[in-house]
Amino acid sequence: MNNENLKFVIVGHVDHGKSTLIGRLLYDTNSLPEGKIEEIKQLCESLGKDIEFGYIMDHLEEERDQGITIDTAQTFFTTKKRDYVIIDAPGHVEFVKNMISGASQAEAAVLIVDAQEGVKEQTKRHSYILRMLGLSQVIVVINKMDIVDYDQKRFETVKKDLFNFLSNIKIKPSYVIPISAKNGDFIANKSGNMNWYQGLTLLEALDTFKTKENANEKPLRYVVQDVYSFDKRIIAGRVESGIIRKGDRIKVLPSGEETRVKSVEEYLKNVTEAESGKSIGITTEDKLFIDRGNVIVNSSDLPAITNRIKANVFWMDRIPFKKGESLRFRCATQEVNCAIEKINKVINSSTLALIAEDASEIKNREVANIVIRTDKPVVVENFNTMEELGRFVLGREDTCAGGIITELE
Amino acid sequence: MDHLDKLESQSVYIIREAYKQFKDIAVLWSIGKDSTTLMWLVRKAFYGNIPFHALHIDTGYKFKEIYEFRDEWSKKWCMKLVVGTNDGSIKAGMGPKEGDKLSCCGQLKTDALKQTIDKYRYKALLLGIRRDEHGIRAKERYFSPRNKQFEWDYKDQPPELWDQFKNQQHGEQHIRVHPLLHWTELDIWMYIQRENIPIVSLYFAKNRKRYRSIGCEPCCNPVDSEADTIDKIVEELKTTNIAERSGRAQDKERAYMMQKLRALGYM
Ligand SMILES: Nc1nc2c(ncn2[C@@H]2O[C@H](COP(=O)(O)OP(=O)(O)O)[C@@H](O)[C@H]2O)c(=O)[nH]1
């Protein structure tokens, strides 16, 4: 077994069957601890219900009483190909910020739609969020096919309806699979209930996806987290992309000062380079002033240093943003105050309807196209070229919005 | 980077964030395999140093092997060790035979921790909990605020995306930081195996029994196992699916007790 591990999120409208699907995936892949099924059976009996796979995930007492998944839970299973981490994102509209927290960690997504109910408000909003987070590996499962008598026509209708919406926001699902989470059709096993469907099962489809590509081929972006002076002065940080090597000629942004990497520092190890994703430390030939938030690069291919950013943001705080308010802008390890200079457009994240142009406020769950002005210049990039420096959060005391940079000046 | 390198890097990043954002922090060391792995990662993050307190909450009922291990490794790793106890309750005779387990844990662990946090005014605590440990822990964030009563408002947690963690702490609140959240039990053992991390001998089988999870002696039950080396434990875990905490009395007592304990601030 190689230890490759793919993280995927299951999203969709409340009650369309996320929790049940997760319980089913764990059950069919034999991933449940001994005793768990018994415990759940007993519990369901005592509540006078049939066994509910959803209870495996919904572990909280209150959740069980209310029947909703509150937070982003994670759980694990294994196929012959690799390990999976499932992120269960709550479908309830109140918990969008939890859904985003979960989905932001995923490499792929399963969008679940109830065959009987069809496309609903959160189906659309979640799709939009997937798009905004840059998730391109998407599987659609049309669930509860058992309730609609495994009817192909119904499947095609829901599929068509959904695709109408998805094509608007430029999401192309890799697969569309009819399933019954309750009965287990086309999850781990094929089923005789839908002979009209010749495609892959959900697990087979997941197995075709790629884990996050490492960014070694991209230009170097070493983001400084802290500077330590325990025995010697070490610049601690993470290689967000590229590879940092001993001897590299480097430039520190935003100052633009140049020096060389004297050593790459890992505790108890003798290393001369560090690849993307690695939390590491370096020392430099010249003693430059380097601090948290700085970005170290080594090529001519430079990020922008600017205080004016065009971006799309998703507001996820109950308290609306009102023009004039100052917010904290955080991108990688940079943190500065900022103002929103202009709110070009505000749209409804479910219907995509335009709410206002040149607006003065952004409310919970609205998406806005804005122009940000930061107090100090920041080192940023377009989201499409360099995710790591192209995404940011805006906050008051806590994070209120997530955003991606669409244009730089 | 392989799987373990990725887990390690993510944890080191989180540990460094916590230290940078909240200088007054401590790392909770129960001396079990997870928190010992956490200590190892802290030393990695800070080049052999543990630049803050290591906190051991002592109920007085721990296994003797735990105390021996604590004394040996706290010295070898130059820890600034703080042992937190609820002296009042211990003097009053609280113990697992006295009253129910919930109040024993509540007084000897939770209250002891509250008293210690009060005394040293920690703003953040590093804890070695994992998502796969228990259903309820799946709801955790990497950075999770707790109020003075240790209550956890799991329904209204701040969003956490793109490694932008909660970095403000107010008043009596403290932030729990969970650098191992994304690890599984098997990951931990494979990492212990790879890095050669010292570990309490209770985890290794003697007379065909071993502990999968350790804490207070009266409340821990060993599981059947032949695994008397790390290699064998890794093998064993690849083939079993008995819930890890099944050896703990605490879990059996009531289905949702963990949730109760957690809401009360039990680690
Ligand atoms: N008949 C049928 N019912 C299902 C299926 N999947 C889920 N359900 C039921 O739909 C309801 C909501 O499912 P749940 O998994 O809790 O939805 P969630 O809110 O998306 O997590 C529960 O009563 C489930 O038993 C299915 O495939 N067939």
Coordinates of C-alpha atoms in Angstrom, one line a residue, chain A:
Chain A
M1 CA 0.0 0.0 0.0
N2 CA 1.4 3.4 -0.9
N3 CA 0.3 6.0 1.5
E4 CA -1.2 8.3 -1.0
N5 CA -4.2 10.0 0.5
L6 CA -6.9 12.0 -1.2
K7 CA -9.1 14.5 0.6
F8 CA -12.6 15.0 -0.8
V9 CA -15.6 16.9 0.4
I10 CA -19.2 15.9 0.1
V11 CA -21.5 18.8 -0.4
G12 CA -25.1 19.3 -1.2
H13 CA -28.4 20.5 0.1
V14 CA -29.5 19.5 3.6
D15 CA -31.2 16.1 3.8
H16 CA -30.0 15.0 0.3
G17 CA -28.1 12.3 2.0
K18 CA -24.5 13.3 2.8
S19 CA -24.3 11.7 6.2
T20 CA -26.0 8.5 4.9
L21 CA -23.5 8.4 2.0
I22 CA -20.5 8.7 4.4
G23 CA -21.9 6.0 6.7
R24 CA -22.4 3.8 3.6
L25 CA -18.9 4.4 2.3
L26 CA -17.4 3.5 5.7
Y27 CA -19.6 0.4 5.9
D28 CA -18.9 -0.8 2.4
T29 CA -15.2 -0.3 2.7
N30 CA -15.1 -2.1 6.1
S31 CA -13.8 0.9 7.8
L32 CA -16.0 1.0 10.9
P33 CA -14.6 0.1 14.2
E34 CA -15.9 -3.2 15.7
G35 CA -19.0 -2.5 17.7
K36 CA -19.9 0.7 16.0
I37 CA -22.7 -0.7 13.8
E38 CA -24.1 -2.5 16.9
E39 CA -24.1 0.7 18.8
I40 CA -25.9 2.6 16.1
K41 CA -28.4 -0.2 15.6
Q42 CA -29.3 -0.2 19.3
L43 CA -29.6 3.5 19.2
C44 CA -31.9 3.5 16.2
E45 CA -34.0 0.8 17.8
S46 CA -34.4 2.7 21.0
L47 CA -35.6 5.7 18.9
G48 CA -37.9 3.4 17.1
K49 CA -36.3 3.9 13.7
D50 CA -34.6 1.8 11.0
I51 CA -30.9 1.8 11.0
E52 CA -29.6 5.1 9.8
F53 CA -26.1 5.2 8.4
G54 CA -26.1 8.9 8.9
Y55 CA -25.8 8.4 12.6
I56 CA -22.3 7.2 12.2
M57 CA -21.2 10.7 11.3
D58 CA -23.7 12.7 13.2
H59 CA -22.2 11.9 16.6
L60 CA -23.4 14.8 18.6
E61 CA -26.4 14.4 20.7
E62 CA -28.0 17.7 19.6
E63 CA -27.3 16.9 16.1
R64 CA -29.1 13.6 16.4
D65 CA -32.1 15.3 17.9
Q66 CA -32.3 17.9 15.2
G67 CA -31.1 15.7 12.4
I68 CA -28.6 18.1 10.9
T69 CA -24.8 17.9 10.4
I70 CA -23.4 21.0 12.1
D71 CA -19.8 21.1 11.4
T72 CA -17.1 19.9 9.1
A73 CA -16.3 16.4 10.2
Q74 CA -13.6 14.3 8.8
T75 CA -13.3 10.6 8.5
F76 CA -11.2 8.0 6.8
F77 CA -11.5 4.9 4.6
T78 CA -9.3 2.9 2.3
T79 CA -9.7 1.4 -1.2
K80 CA -7.2 -0.9 -2.9
K81 CA -5.8 2.2 -4.6
R82 CA -5.3 4.5 -1.7
D83 CA -6.5 6.1 1.5
Y84 CA -9.3 8.7 1.5
V85 CA -10.2 11.4 3.9
I86 CA -13.9 12.4 3.7
I87 CA -14.8 15.9 4.7
D88 CA -18.5 16.1 5.5
A89 CA -19.6 19.7 5.0
P90 CA -22.9 20.7 6.5
G91 CA -25.7 21.3 4.1
H92 CA -27.7 23.7 6.2
V93 CA -27.7 27.3 5.1
E94 CA -26.7 28.5 8.5
F95 CA -23.5 26.6 8.3
V96 CA -22.0 27.9 5.1
K97 CA -18.8 29.1 6.8
N98 CA -18.3 25.5 8.1
M99 CA -18.9 24.2 4.6
I100 CA -16.3 26.5 3.2
S101 CA -13.8 25.6 6.0
G102 CA -14.2 22.0 5.0
A103 CA -14.2 22.4 1.2
S104 CA -11.1 24.6 1.3
Q105 CA -9.1 21.6 2.4
A106 CA -10.3 19.3 -0.3
E107 CA -8.7 18.1 -3.5
A108 CA -12.0 16.8 -5.0
A109 CA -15.7 17.1 -4.4
V110 CA -18.8 14.9 -4.5
L111 CA -21.9 16.9 -5.1
I112 CA -25.0 15.0 -3.9
V113 CA -28.5 15.8 -5.2
D114 CA -31.7 14.1 -4.1
A115 CA -33.4 12.4 -7.2
Q116 CA -36.8 13.3 -5.9
E117 CA -36.2 16.9 -4.7
G118 CA -33.8 17.8 -7.5
V119 CA -31.6 20.9 -7.5
K120 CA -32.1 23.1 -4.4
E121 CA -30.7 26.4 -3.0
Q122 CA -27.6 24.8 -1.3
T123 CA -26.9 22.6 -4.3
K124 CA -26.3 25.8 -6.2
R125 CA -24.5 27.7 -3.5
H126 CA -22.2 24.8 -2.8
S127 CA -21.4 24.4 -6.5
Y128 CA -20.6 28.1 -6.6
I129 CA -18.3 27.7 -3.6
L130 CA -16.5 24.8 -5.2
R131 CA -15.9 26.9 -8.3
M132 CA -14.6 29.8 -6.2
L133 CA -12.3 27.5 -4.3
G134 CA -10.8 26.3 -7.6
L135 CA -11.9 22.6 -7.1
S136 CA -12.1 21.1 -10.6
Q137 CA -12.4 17.4 -9.8
V138 CA -16.1 17.0 -9.2
I139 CA -18.4 14.0 -9.1
V140 CA -22.1 14.4 -9.1
V141 CA -24.2 11.7 -7.4
I142 CA -27.9 11.6 -7.9
N143 CA -29.1 10.0 -4.6
K144 CA -32.2 8.2 -3.4
M145 CA -32.7 6.5 -6.7
D146 CA -34.6 3.9 -4.8
I147 CA -37.4 6.4 -4.0
V148 CA -37.9 7.2 -7.7
D149 CA -38.0 3.5 -8.6
Y150 CA -34.5 3.7 -10.2
D151 CA -36.1 5.6 -13.0
Q152 CA -33.7 6.7 -15.8
K153 CA -36.0 9.5 -16.9
R154 CA -36.0 11.1 -13.5
F155 CA -32.2 10.8 -13.4
E156 CA -31.8 12.5 -16.7
T157 CA -34.2 15.3 -15.8
V158 CA -32.3 16.1 -12.6
K159 CA -29.0 15.8 -14.4
K160 CA -30.1 18.2 -17.1
D161 CA -31.4 20.7 -14.6
L162 CA -28.2 20.7 -12.7
F163 CA -26.0 20.9 -15.7
N164 CA -27.8 24.0 -16.8
F165 CA -26.7 25.7 -13.7
L166 CA -23.2 24.2 -13.5
S167 CA -22.4 25.3 -17.1
N168 CA -23.2 28.9 -16.1
I169 CA -20.5 28.8 -13.4
K170 CA -18.1 26.7 -15.6
I171 CA -18.0 23.6 -13.6
K172 CA -17.7 20.4 -15.6
P173 CA -18.3 17.3 -13.5
S174 CA -16.1 14.4 -14.3
Y175 CA -18.9 11.9 -13.6
V176 CA -22.6 11.8 -12.9
I177 CA -23.6 8.6 -11.0
P178 CA -27.1 7.4 -9.9
I179 CA -26.9 6.0 -6.4
S180 CA -28.9 4.9 -3.4
A181 CA -26.9 5.7 -0.3
K182 CA -29.4 3.8 1.7
N183 CA -29.3 0.6 -0.3
G184 CA -25.7 0.9 -1.6
D185 CA -26.3 1.0 -5.3
F186 CA -23.2 2.2 -7.3
I187 CA -21.3 3.3 -4.2
A188 CA -18.8 0.5 -3.7
N189 CA -20.7 -2.0 -5.8
K190 CA -22.5 -2.1 -9.1
S191 CA -26.2 -2.9 -8.9
G192 CA -28.8 -4.7 -10.9
N193 CA -31.4 -2.1 -10.1
M194 CA -30.2 0.3 -12.8
N195 CA -29.2 -1.7 -15.9
W196 CA -29.5 1.5 -17.9
Y197 CA -26.4 2.8 -16.2
Q198 CA -23.1 1.5 -17.5
G199 CA -20.7 3.9 -15.8
L200 CA -18.4 3.7 -12.8
T201 CA -19.3 3.3 -9.2
L202 CA -18.5 6.2 -6.9
L203 CA -15.4 4.5 -5.5
E204 CA -14.2 3.7 -9.0
A205 CA -14.7 7.3 -10.0
L206 CA -12.9 8.6 -7.0
D207 CA -10.0 6.3 -7.7
T208 CA -9.5 8.0 -11.1
F209 CA -8.8 11.4 -9.4
K210 CA -5.4 12.9 -8.8
T211 CA -4.0 14.0 -5.5
K212 CA -2.9 17.6 -5.3
E213 CA 0.0 18.1 -7.6
N214 CA 3.1 19.2 -5.9
A215 CA 4.2 22.7 -7.0
N216 CA 7.9 21.9 -7.4
E217 CA 7.8 23.0 -11.1
K218 CA 6.4 26.4 -10.3
P219 CA 8.6 29.4 -9.4
L220 CA 9.9 29.6 -5.9
R221 CA 7.7 31.2 -3.2
Y222 CA 9.2 30.8 0.2
V223 CA 6.9 32.5 2.7
V224 CA 8.5 33.7 6.0
Q225 CA 6.7 32.7 9.1
D226 CA 9.1 33.7 11.9
V227 CA 12.7 34.4 12.6
Y228 CA 14.4 32.4 15.3
S229 CA 17.6 32.9 17.2
F230 CA 18.0 29.9 19.4
D231 CA 21.6 29.0 18.4
K232 CA 21.8 30.9 15.2
R233 CA 19.4 33.1 13.2
I234 CA 17.1 30.9 11.2
I235 CA 14.4 32.2 8.9
A236 CA 11.5 29.8 9.4
G237 CA 8.9 29.4 6.7
R238 CA 7.2 27.2 4.2
V239 CA 8.0 26.6 0.6
E240 CA 4.6 27.3 -1.0
S241 CA 5.9 26.5 -4.5
G242 CA 9.1 25.6 -6.2
I243 CA 12.3 24.3 -4.5
I244 CA 14.7 26.3 -2.3
R245 CA 18.3 25.2 -2.5
K246 CA 21.5 26.1 -0.7
G247 CA 23.5 28.6 -2.8
D248 CA 20.3 30.0 -4.5
R249 CA 20.5 33.6 -5.3
I250 CA 17.3 35.0 -3.7
K251 CA 15.3 38.2 -3.5
V252 CA 13.3 39.2 -0.5
L253 CA 9.9 40.8 -1.2
P254 CA 8.6 43.4 -0.8
S255 CA 12.0 45.1 0.0
G256 CA 13.7 43.6 -3.1
E257 CA 17.0 43.1 -1.3
E258 CA 19.1 40.2 -2.6
T259 CA 21.4 37.6 -1.1
R260 CA 22.2 33.9 -1.2
V261 CA 20.9 30.9 0.7
K262 CA 23.7 29.9 3.0
S263 CA 22.1 26.8 4.4
V264 CA 18.8 24.9 4.5
E265 CA 18.0 24.1 8.1
E266 CA 16.1 21.0 9.3
Y267 CA 16.5 19.8 12.9
L268 CA 18.8 16.8 13.1
K269 CA 19.1 16.5 9.4
N270 CA 21.6 17.4 6.8
V271 CA 19.7 18.9 3.9
T272 CA 20.6 21.2 1.0
E273 CA 17.2 21.8 -0.4
A274 CA 13.5 21.8 0.5
E275 CA 10.6 21.1 -1.9
S276 CA 7.1 22.7 -2.1
G277 CA 4.9 22.1 0.9
K278 CA 7.9 21.8 3.3
S279 CA 8.0 23.7 6.6
I280 CA 11.7 24.4 6.9
G281 CA 14.3 27.1 7.8
I282 CA 17.1 28.9 6.0
T283 CA 20.1 31.1 6.8
T284 CA 21.3 33.7 4.4
E285 CA 24.8 34.9 3.4
D286 CA 24.0 38.6 4.2
K287 CA 22.3 39.6 7.3
L288 CA 19.2 41.3 5.8
F289 CA 16.2 42.5 7.6
I290 CA 13.7 39.7 7.1
D291 CA 10.5 39.3 8.9
R292 CA 7.2 37.4 8.9
G293 CA 5.1 38.1 5.8
N294 CA 8.1 38.4 3.5
V295 CA 8.1 36.3 0.4
I296 CA 11.4 35.0 -0.9
V297 CA 11.8 34.3 -4.6
N298 CA 14.6 33.3 -6.9
S299 CA 13.6 33.9 -10.4
S300 CA 12.7 36.8 -12.7
D301 CA 9.1 35.6 -12.6
L302 CA 7.9 37.9 -9.8
P303 CA 4.7 38.3 -7.9
A304 CA 3.1 41.7 -7.8
I305 CA 3.8 44.2 -5.0
T306 CA 0.8 46.4 -4.7
N307 CA -1.8 48.0 -2.5
R308 CA -4.7 47.7 -4.9
I309 CA -6.3 44.3 -5.6
K310 CA -9.4 43.3 -7.5
A311 CA -11.0 40.2 -6.1
N312 CA -14.1 38.1 -5.6
V313 CA -15.1 37.6 -2.0
F314 CA -17.6 35.4 -0.3
W315 CA -19.0 37.1 2.8
M316 CA -19.6 34.6 5.6
D317 CA -20.4 36.6 8.7
R318 CA -23.8 37.5 10.1
I319 CA -22.7 41.1 10.5
P320 CA -22.7 42.7 7.0
F321 CA -19.7 44.6 5.7
K322 CA -20.5 48.3 5.4
K323 CA -18.4 50.6 3.3
G324 CA -15.9 52.6 5.3
E325 CA -15.1 49.8 7.7
S326 CA -11.5 48.8 8.0
L327 CA -10.7 45.0 7.8
R328 CA -7.7 42.8 8.2
F329 CA -6.3 41.4 5.0
R330 CA -4.4 38.1 5.4
C331 CA -2.6 36.3 2.6
A332 CA -0.1 33.6 3.3
T333 CA 1.7 35.0 6.4
Q334 CA 1.1 38.7 5.5
E335 CA -1.4 40.6 7.6
V336 CA -2.3 44.3 7.0
N337 CA -5.3 46.6 7.4
C338 CA -7.3 47.3 4.3
A339 CA -10.4 49.2 3.1
I340 CA -12.8 48.1 0.4
E341 CA -12.6 50.9 -2.0
K342 CA -15.3 49.8 -4.3
I343 CA -18.0 47.1 -4.4
N344 CA -18.5 46.7 -8.1
K345 CA -21.1 44.0 -7.9
V346 CA -22.9 41.9 -5.3
I347 CA -24.6 38.7 -6.3
N348 CA -26.7 36.0 -4.6
S349 CA -24.5 33.0 -4.2
S350 CA -27.3 30.6 -4.9
T351 CA -29.3 32.1 -7.7
L352 CA -26.4 34.1 -9.1
A353 CA -28.9 37.0 -9.4
L354 CA -27.3 40.4 -9.4
I355 CA -28.3 42.2 -6.1
A356 CA -26.6 45.5 -6.6
E357 CA -24.0 47.4 -8.5
D358 CA -21.6 49.9 -7.0
A359 CA -23.0 48.8 -3.7
S360 CA -22.2 50.0 -0.2
E361 CA -22.7 46.7 1.8
I362 CA -22.1 43.0 1.5
K363 CA -24.3 40.7 3.5
N364 CA -23.9 37.1 4.8
R365 CA -23.6 34.5 2.0
E366 CA -23.3 37.1 -0.7
V367 CA -20.5 37.2 -3.2
A368 CA -19.0 40.4 -4.3
N369 CA -16.6 41.7 -6.8
I370 CA -14.5 44.3 -5.1
V371 CA -11.5 46.6 -5.1
I372 CA -9.3 46.4 -2.0
R373 CA -6.8 49.0 -0.9
T374 CA -4.3 47.8 1.6
D375 CA -2.5 50.1 4.1
K376 CA 0.9 48.8 3.0
P377 CA 1.9 47.1 -0.2
V378 CA 1.5 43.3 -0.2
V379 CA 3.1 40.5 -2.3
V380 CA 0.3 38.8 -4.2
E381 CA -0.6 37.0 -7.4
N382 CA -3.5 36.2 -9.6
F383 CA -5.3 33.1 -8.2
N384 CA -5.1 31.4 -11.5
T385 CA -1.4 31.5 -11.7
M386 CA -0.4 31.0 -8.0
E387 CA -3.2 29.9 -5.6
E388 CA -1.0 30.2 -2.6
L389 CA -0.5 34.0 -3.0
G390 CA -3.8 34.5 -4.9
R391 CA -6.2 33.7 -2.0
F392 CA -6.8 35.6 1.1
V393 CA -9.2 36.1 4.0
L394 CA -10.7 39.3 5.3
G395 CA -11.5 39.6 9.0
R396 CA -12.5 41.6 12.0
E397 CA -11.7 39.7 15.1
D398 CA -12.4 36.5 13.2
T399 CA -12.4 35.7 9.5
C400 CA -15.5 37.2 7.8
A401 CA -14.8 36.4 4.1
G402 CA -12.6 34.4 1.8
G403 CA -11.5 35.8 -1.5
I404 CA -9.5 35.1 -4.6
I405 CA -7.6 37.7 -6.6
T406 CA -8.9 38.2 -10.1
E407 CA -6.8 41.1 -11.3
L408 CA -3.8 43.1 -10.3
E409 CA -2.6 46.5 -11.1

